[in-house]
XYZ file of C-alpha atoms in Angstrom:
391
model
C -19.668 -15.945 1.914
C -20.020 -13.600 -1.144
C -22.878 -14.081 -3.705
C -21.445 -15.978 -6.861
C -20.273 -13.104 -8.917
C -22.400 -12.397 -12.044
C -20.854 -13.394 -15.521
C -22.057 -9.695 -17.011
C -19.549 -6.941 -17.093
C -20.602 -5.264 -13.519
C -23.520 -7.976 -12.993
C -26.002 -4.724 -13.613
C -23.999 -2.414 -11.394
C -23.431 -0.143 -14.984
C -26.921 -0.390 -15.500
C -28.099 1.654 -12.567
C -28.622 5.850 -12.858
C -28.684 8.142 -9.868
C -29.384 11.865 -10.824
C -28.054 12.614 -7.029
C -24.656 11.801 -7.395
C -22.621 14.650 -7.739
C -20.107 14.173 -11.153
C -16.412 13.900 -10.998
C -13.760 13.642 -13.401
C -11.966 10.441 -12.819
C -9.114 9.459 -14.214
C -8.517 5.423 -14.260
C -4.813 3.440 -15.071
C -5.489 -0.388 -15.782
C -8.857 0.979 -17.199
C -8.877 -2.341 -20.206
C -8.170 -4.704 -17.274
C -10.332 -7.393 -14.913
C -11.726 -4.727 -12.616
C -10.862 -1.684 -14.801
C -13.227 -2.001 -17.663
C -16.044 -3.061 -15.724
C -15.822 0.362 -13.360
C -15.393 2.872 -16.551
C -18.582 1.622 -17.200
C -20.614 1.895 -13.823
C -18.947 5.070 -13.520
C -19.598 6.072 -16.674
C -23.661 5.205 -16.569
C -24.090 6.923 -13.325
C -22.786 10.512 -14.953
C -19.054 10.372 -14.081
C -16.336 12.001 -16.738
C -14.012 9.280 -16.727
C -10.110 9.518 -18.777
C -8.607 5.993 -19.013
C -5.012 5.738 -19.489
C -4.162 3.149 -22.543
C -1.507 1.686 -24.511
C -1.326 2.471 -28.010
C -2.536 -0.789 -28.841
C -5.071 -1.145 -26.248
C -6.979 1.803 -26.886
C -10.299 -0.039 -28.536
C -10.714 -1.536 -25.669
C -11.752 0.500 -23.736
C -15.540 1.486 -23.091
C -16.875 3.964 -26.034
C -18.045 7.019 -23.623
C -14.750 7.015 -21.916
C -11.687 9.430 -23.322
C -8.697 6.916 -23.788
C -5.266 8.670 -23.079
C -2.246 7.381 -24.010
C 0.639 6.532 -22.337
C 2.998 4.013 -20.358
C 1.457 3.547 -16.630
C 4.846 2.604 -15.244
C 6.406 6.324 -16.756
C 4.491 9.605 -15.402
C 6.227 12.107 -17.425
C 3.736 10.086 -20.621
C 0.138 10.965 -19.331
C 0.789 13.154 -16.511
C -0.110 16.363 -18.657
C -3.197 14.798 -19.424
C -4.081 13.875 -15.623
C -5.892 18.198 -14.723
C -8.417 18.142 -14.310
C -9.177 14.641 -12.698
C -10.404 15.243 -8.998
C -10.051 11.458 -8.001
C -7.471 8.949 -9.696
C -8.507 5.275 -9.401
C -5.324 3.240 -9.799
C -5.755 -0.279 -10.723
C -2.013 -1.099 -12.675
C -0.999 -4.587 -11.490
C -0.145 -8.103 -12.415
C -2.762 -10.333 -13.758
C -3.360 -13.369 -12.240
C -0.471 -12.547 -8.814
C 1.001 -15.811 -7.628
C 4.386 -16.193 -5.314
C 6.092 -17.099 -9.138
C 5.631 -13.367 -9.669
C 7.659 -11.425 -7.088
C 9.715 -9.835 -10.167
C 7.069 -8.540 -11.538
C 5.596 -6.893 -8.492
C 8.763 -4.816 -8.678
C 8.790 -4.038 -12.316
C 5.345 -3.347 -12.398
C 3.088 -3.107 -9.466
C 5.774 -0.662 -7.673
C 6.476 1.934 -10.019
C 3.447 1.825 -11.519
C 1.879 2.874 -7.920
C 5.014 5.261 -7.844
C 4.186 7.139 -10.810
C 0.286 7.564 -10.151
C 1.231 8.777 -6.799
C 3.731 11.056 -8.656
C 1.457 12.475 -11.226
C -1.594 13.053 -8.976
C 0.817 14.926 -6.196
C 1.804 17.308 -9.191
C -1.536 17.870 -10.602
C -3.285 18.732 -7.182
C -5.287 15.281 -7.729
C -7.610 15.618 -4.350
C -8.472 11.940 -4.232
C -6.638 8.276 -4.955
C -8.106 5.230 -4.667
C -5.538 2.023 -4.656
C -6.888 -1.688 -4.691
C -3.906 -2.947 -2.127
C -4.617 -6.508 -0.796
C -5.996 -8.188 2.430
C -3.036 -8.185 5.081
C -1.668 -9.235 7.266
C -1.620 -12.953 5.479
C 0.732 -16.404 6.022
C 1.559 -16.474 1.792
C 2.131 -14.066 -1.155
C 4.678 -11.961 1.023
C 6.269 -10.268 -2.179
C 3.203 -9.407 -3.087
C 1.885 -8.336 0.405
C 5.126 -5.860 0.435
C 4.545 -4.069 -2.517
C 1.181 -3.299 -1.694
C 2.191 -2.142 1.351
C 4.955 -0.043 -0.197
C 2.148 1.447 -2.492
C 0.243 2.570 0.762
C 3.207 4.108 2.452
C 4.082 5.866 -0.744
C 0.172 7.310 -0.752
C 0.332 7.892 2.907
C 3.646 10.071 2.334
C 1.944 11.880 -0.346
C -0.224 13.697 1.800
C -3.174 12.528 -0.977
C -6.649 11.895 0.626
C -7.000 8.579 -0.328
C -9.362 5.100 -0.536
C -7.452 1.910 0.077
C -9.609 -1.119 -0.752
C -8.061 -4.647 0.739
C -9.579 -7.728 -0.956
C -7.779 -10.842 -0.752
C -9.280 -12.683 -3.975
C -12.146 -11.174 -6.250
C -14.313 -13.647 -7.787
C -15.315 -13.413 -11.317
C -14.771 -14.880 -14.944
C -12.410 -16.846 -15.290
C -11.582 -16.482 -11.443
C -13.891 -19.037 -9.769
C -11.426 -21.366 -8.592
C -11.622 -20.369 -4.878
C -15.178 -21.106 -4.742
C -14.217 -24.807 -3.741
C -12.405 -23.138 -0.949
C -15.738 -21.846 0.221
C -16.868 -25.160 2.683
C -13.484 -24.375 4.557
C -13.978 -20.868 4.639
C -16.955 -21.647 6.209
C -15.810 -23.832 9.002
C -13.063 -21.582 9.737
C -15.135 -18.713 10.110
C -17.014 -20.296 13.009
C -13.745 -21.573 14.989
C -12.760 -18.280 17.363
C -8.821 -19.083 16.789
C -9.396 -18.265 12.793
C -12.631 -16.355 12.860
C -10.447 -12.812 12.341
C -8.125 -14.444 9.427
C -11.055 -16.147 7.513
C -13.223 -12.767 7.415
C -10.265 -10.761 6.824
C -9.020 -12.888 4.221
C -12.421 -13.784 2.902
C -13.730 -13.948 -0.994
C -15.499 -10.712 -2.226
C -17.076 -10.608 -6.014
C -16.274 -8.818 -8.830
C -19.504 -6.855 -8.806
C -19.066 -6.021 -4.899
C -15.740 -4.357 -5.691
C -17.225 -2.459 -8.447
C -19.862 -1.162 -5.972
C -17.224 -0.416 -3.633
C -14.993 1.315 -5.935
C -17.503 3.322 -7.369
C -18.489 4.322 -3.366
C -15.173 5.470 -3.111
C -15.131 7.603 -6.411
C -18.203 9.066 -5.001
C -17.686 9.542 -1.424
C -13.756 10.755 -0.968
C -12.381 10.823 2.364
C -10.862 13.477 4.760
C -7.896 11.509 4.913
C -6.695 7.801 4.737
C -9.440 5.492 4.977
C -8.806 1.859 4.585
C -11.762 -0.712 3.493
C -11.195 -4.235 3.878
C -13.060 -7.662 2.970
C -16.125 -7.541 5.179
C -16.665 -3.850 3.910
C -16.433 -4.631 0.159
C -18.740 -7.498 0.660
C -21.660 -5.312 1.887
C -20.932 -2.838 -1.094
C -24.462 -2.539 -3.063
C -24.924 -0.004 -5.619
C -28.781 1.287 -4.911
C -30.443 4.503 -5.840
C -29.094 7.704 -3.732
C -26.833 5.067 -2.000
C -23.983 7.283 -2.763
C -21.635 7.659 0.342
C -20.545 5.062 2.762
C -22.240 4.674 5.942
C -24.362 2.066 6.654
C -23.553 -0.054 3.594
C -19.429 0.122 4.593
C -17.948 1.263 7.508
C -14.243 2.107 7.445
C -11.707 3.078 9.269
C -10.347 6.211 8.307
C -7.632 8.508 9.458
C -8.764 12.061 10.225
C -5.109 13.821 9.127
C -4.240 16.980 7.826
C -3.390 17.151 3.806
C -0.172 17.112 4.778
C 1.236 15.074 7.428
C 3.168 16.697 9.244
C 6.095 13.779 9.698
C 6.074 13.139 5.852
C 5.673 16.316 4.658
C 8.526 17.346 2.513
C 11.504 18.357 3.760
C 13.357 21.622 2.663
C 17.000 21.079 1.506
C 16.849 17.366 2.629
C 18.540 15.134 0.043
C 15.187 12.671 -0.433
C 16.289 8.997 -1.627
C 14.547 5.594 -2.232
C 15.981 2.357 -1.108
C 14.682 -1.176 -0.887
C 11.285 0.800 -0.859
C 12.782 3.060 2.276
C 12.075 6.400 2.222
C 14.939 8.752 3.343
C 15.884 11.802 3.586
C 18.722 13.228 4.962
C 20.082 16.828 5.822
C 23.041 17.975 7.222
C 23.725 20.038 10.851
C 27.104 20.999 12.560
C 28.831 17.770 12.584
C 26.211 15.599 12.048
C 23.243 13.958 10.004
C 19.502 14.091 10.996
C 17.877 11.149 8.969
C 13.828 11.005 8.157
C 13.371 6.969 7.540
C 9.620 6.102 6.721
C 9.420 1.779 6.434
C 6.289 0.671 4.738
C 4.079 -1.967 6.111
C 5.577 -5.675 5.403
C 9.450 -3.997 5.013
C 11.958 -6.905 6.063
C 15.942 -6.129 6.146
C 16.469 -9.363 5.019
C 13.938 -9.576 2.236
C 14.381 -5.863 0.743
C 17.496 -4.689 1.423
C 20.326 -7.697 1.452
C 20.474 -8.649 -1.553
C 21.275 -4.412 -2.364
C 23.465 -3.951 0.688
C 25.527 -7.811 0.140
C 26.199 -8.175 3.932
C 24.434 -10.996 6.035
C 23.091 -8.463 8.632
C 22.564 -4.807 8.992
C 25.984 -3.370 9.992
C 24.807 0.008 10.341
C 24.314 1.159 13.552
C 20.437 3.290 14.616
C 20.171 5.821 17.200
C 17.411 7.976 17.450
C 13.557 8.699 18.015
C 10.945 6.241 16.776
C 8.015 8.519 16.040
C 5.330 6.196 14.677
C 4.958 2.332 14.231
C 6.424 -0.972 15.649
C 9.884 -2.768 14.720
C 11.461 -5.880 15.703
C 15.423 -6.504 15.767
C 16.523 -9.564 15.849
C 20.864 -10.195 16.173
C 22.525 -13.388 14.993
C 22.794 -14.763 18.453
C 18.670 -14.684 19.344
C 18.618 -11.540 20.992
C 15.828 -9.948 20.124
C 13.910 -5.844 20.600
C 10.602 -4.366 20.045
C 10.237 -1.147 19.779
C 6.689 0.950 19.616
C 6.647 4.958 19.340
C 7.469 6.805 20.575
C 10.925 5.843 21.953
C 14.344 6.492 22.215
C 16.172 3.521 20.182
C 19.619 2.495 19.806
C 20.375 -0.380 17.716
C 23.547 -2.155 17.306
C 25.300 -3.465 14.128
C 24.253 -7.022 13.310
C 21.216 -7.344 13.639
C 17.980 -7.787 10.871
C 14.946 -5.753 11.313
C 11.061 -5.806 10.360
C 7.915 -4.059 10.411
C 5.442 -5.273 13.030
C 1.843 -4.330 11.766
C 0.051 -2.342 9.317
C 1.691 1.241 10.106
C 4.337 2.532 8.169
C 7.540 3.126 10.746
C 9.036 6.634 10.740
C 12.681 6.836 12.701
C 14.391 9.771 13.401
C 17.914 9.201 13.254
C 21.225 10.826 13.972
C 24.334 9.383 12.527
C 28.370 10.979 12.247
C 28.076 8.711 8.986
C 31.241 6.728 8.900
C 32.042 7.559 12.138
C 29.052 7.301 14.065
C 29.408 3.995 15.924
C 32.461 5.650 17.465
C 30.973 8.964 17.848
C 28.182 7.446 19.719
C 29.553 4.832 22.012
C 28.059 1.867 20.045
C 30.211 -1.840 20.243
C 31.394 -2.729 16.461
C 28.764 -5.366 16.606
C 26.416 -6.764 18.814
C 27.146 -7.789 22.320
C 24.734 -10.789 23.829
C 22.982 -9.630 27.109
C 21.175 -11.796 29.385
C 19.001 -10.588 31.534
C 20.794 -9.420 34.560
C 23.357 -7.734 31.963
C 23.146 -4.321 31.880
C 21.466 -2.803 28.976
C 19.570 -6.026 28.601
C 15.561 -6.254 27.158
């Protein structure tokens, strides 16, 4: 388990110089808050230039060698002037204190706050982002889980290089409560059927997520690389330990700037839904649809309550390119479907995300016409086995 965190600031992280480390200009949202504060200053002390977006009212707070910028973190079009010429943007805009009581909020704030950063760094050629997300996949806080996700697919589309760090719960002041948790984490950490959850979902400190953040400031990736709770927790802050190697391993994504399947789209009419991404362009008689599901998307959960029908009555036909989805139809019937692959799903039916990888479809519809267009039944048809068509 981690060290108990230290009371100070950054527990002496800010205290620490290296003359080696090569200076950036980082530009930090949530820079007052829990974790914010705390990295302005171990940035700050080991030579970084570091721009801290404030509200009016919150300016004093933040650390004296850092330049405070004003604006609202949820609206880009306030600070994104200011952004150039930030290399890296550290985003750490969220809820204080998350809870299942606090799905609203995750959609007010966490979302488009997320949104906007990834808006404002796309715009001002920002060549690094670095999101706190949160440990996943996990059996509570599924609001919040979503979001998160839906901030990592929105990064992902960007094309950004980008640092997502995954810590479940970050001890600290006033955050200690989990430490009573500790004796179980212990026990379950030695039992082979929860082994993976309890490390993945494990405790890291305040200070080690300084140290990790600051790793990331200082040691930008190629593409996507993804840090989770067993990499945070071996986060130290030495001198020359500037890069990650053998103090975090990650797993990172060697891609392009720009990938390829979410790069934009010329002429496409680009939408959000539910947290979908869409975009749609017309041919001959017909539609060719780009759909990009984050990790943790649920019909059921995002999109019902906007679309006020029980089930999904559209019908799908097309080319899974990347990711796994379930269906499920009222009846039990049940697909799963991993790229790539041809799909065709009927109306009726509710449909999820299976992992951590966003899901991009490729999909051809006649819009109101295409269940007819396409031979599809008006709604789903039960299949056993033996029936053709069956899975």
């Amino acid at each position: 388990m981690p060290p108990p965190a230290n009371s100070a600031a950054a527990g002496g992280v800010a205290s620490l110089q290296c003359a080696e480390v090569a200076a950036h200009d980082v530009f930090v949202t949530g820079g007052t808050g829990y974790l914010g504060r705390p990295l302005i200053e171990a940035l700050i002390a080991r030579g970084h230039r570091v721009r801290g977006l404030v509200r009016p009212e919150s300016e004093t707070k933040l650390p004296l060698d850092a330049t405070p910028v004003l604006g609202n973190a949820l609206d880009a079009t306030t600070w994104a002037a200011r952004l150039p010429p930030s290399d890296t943007l550290v985003h750490l805009v969220g809820t204080p204190r998350p809870n299942p009581s606090k799905a609203r909020q995750f959609r007010e704030i966490d979302l488009p706050s997320i949104r906007a950063s990834v808006s404002a760094a796309t715009a001002a050629g920002v060549r690094h982002l670095v999101y706190v997300s949160v440990a996943q996949p996990a059996p509570i806080m599924p609001a919040y889980i979503a979001v998160r996700s839906e901030g990592e697919a929105l990064i992902r589309a960007s094309g950004i290089a980008a640092t997502v760090l995954r810590p479940w719960y970050v001890l600290g002041p006033g955050h200690r409560w989990p430490y009573l948790l500790v004796p179980i984490y212990a026990l379950l950490a030695r039992l082979p059927p929860t082994a993976d959850g309890a490390q993945r979902l494990g405790l890291v400190s305040r200070t080690q997520m300084i140290a990790a953040l600051v790793h990331a400031v200082e040691d930008p990736p190629r593409g996507v690389r993804v840090v989770g709770v067993p990499d945070i927790r071996r986060a130290r802050l030495n001198p020359g330990a500037t890069v990650f190697g053998a103090d975090i391993t990650v797993e990172e994504s060697d891609m392009s700037s720009t990938d390829p399947l979410l790069a934009p789209l010329k002429d496409a009419d680009h939408r959000e839904v539910g947290g979908v991404q869409l975009d749609v362009q017309r041919t001959a008689d017909a539609r060719v649809k780009r759909v990009v599901y984050p990790p943790g998307f649920r019909w059921s959960t995002h999109m019902k309550s906007l679309v006020g029908t029980k089930l999904c009555m559209h019908a799908h036909v097309g080319f899974l390119a990347r990711g796994r989805i379930r269906i499920e139809y009222d009846d039990g019937c049940s697909s799963e479907y991993t790229a790539p692959e041809v799909i065709a799903i009927e109306p009726g039916h509710d449909g999820w995300v299976v992992g951590n990888e966003p899901v991009v479809l490729i999909e051809f519809d006649f819009e109101r016409d295409t269940i007819r267009r396409l031979g599809m039944p008006e709604a789903h048809q039960h299949r056993t086995a033996a029936s053709p068509g069956g899975r």
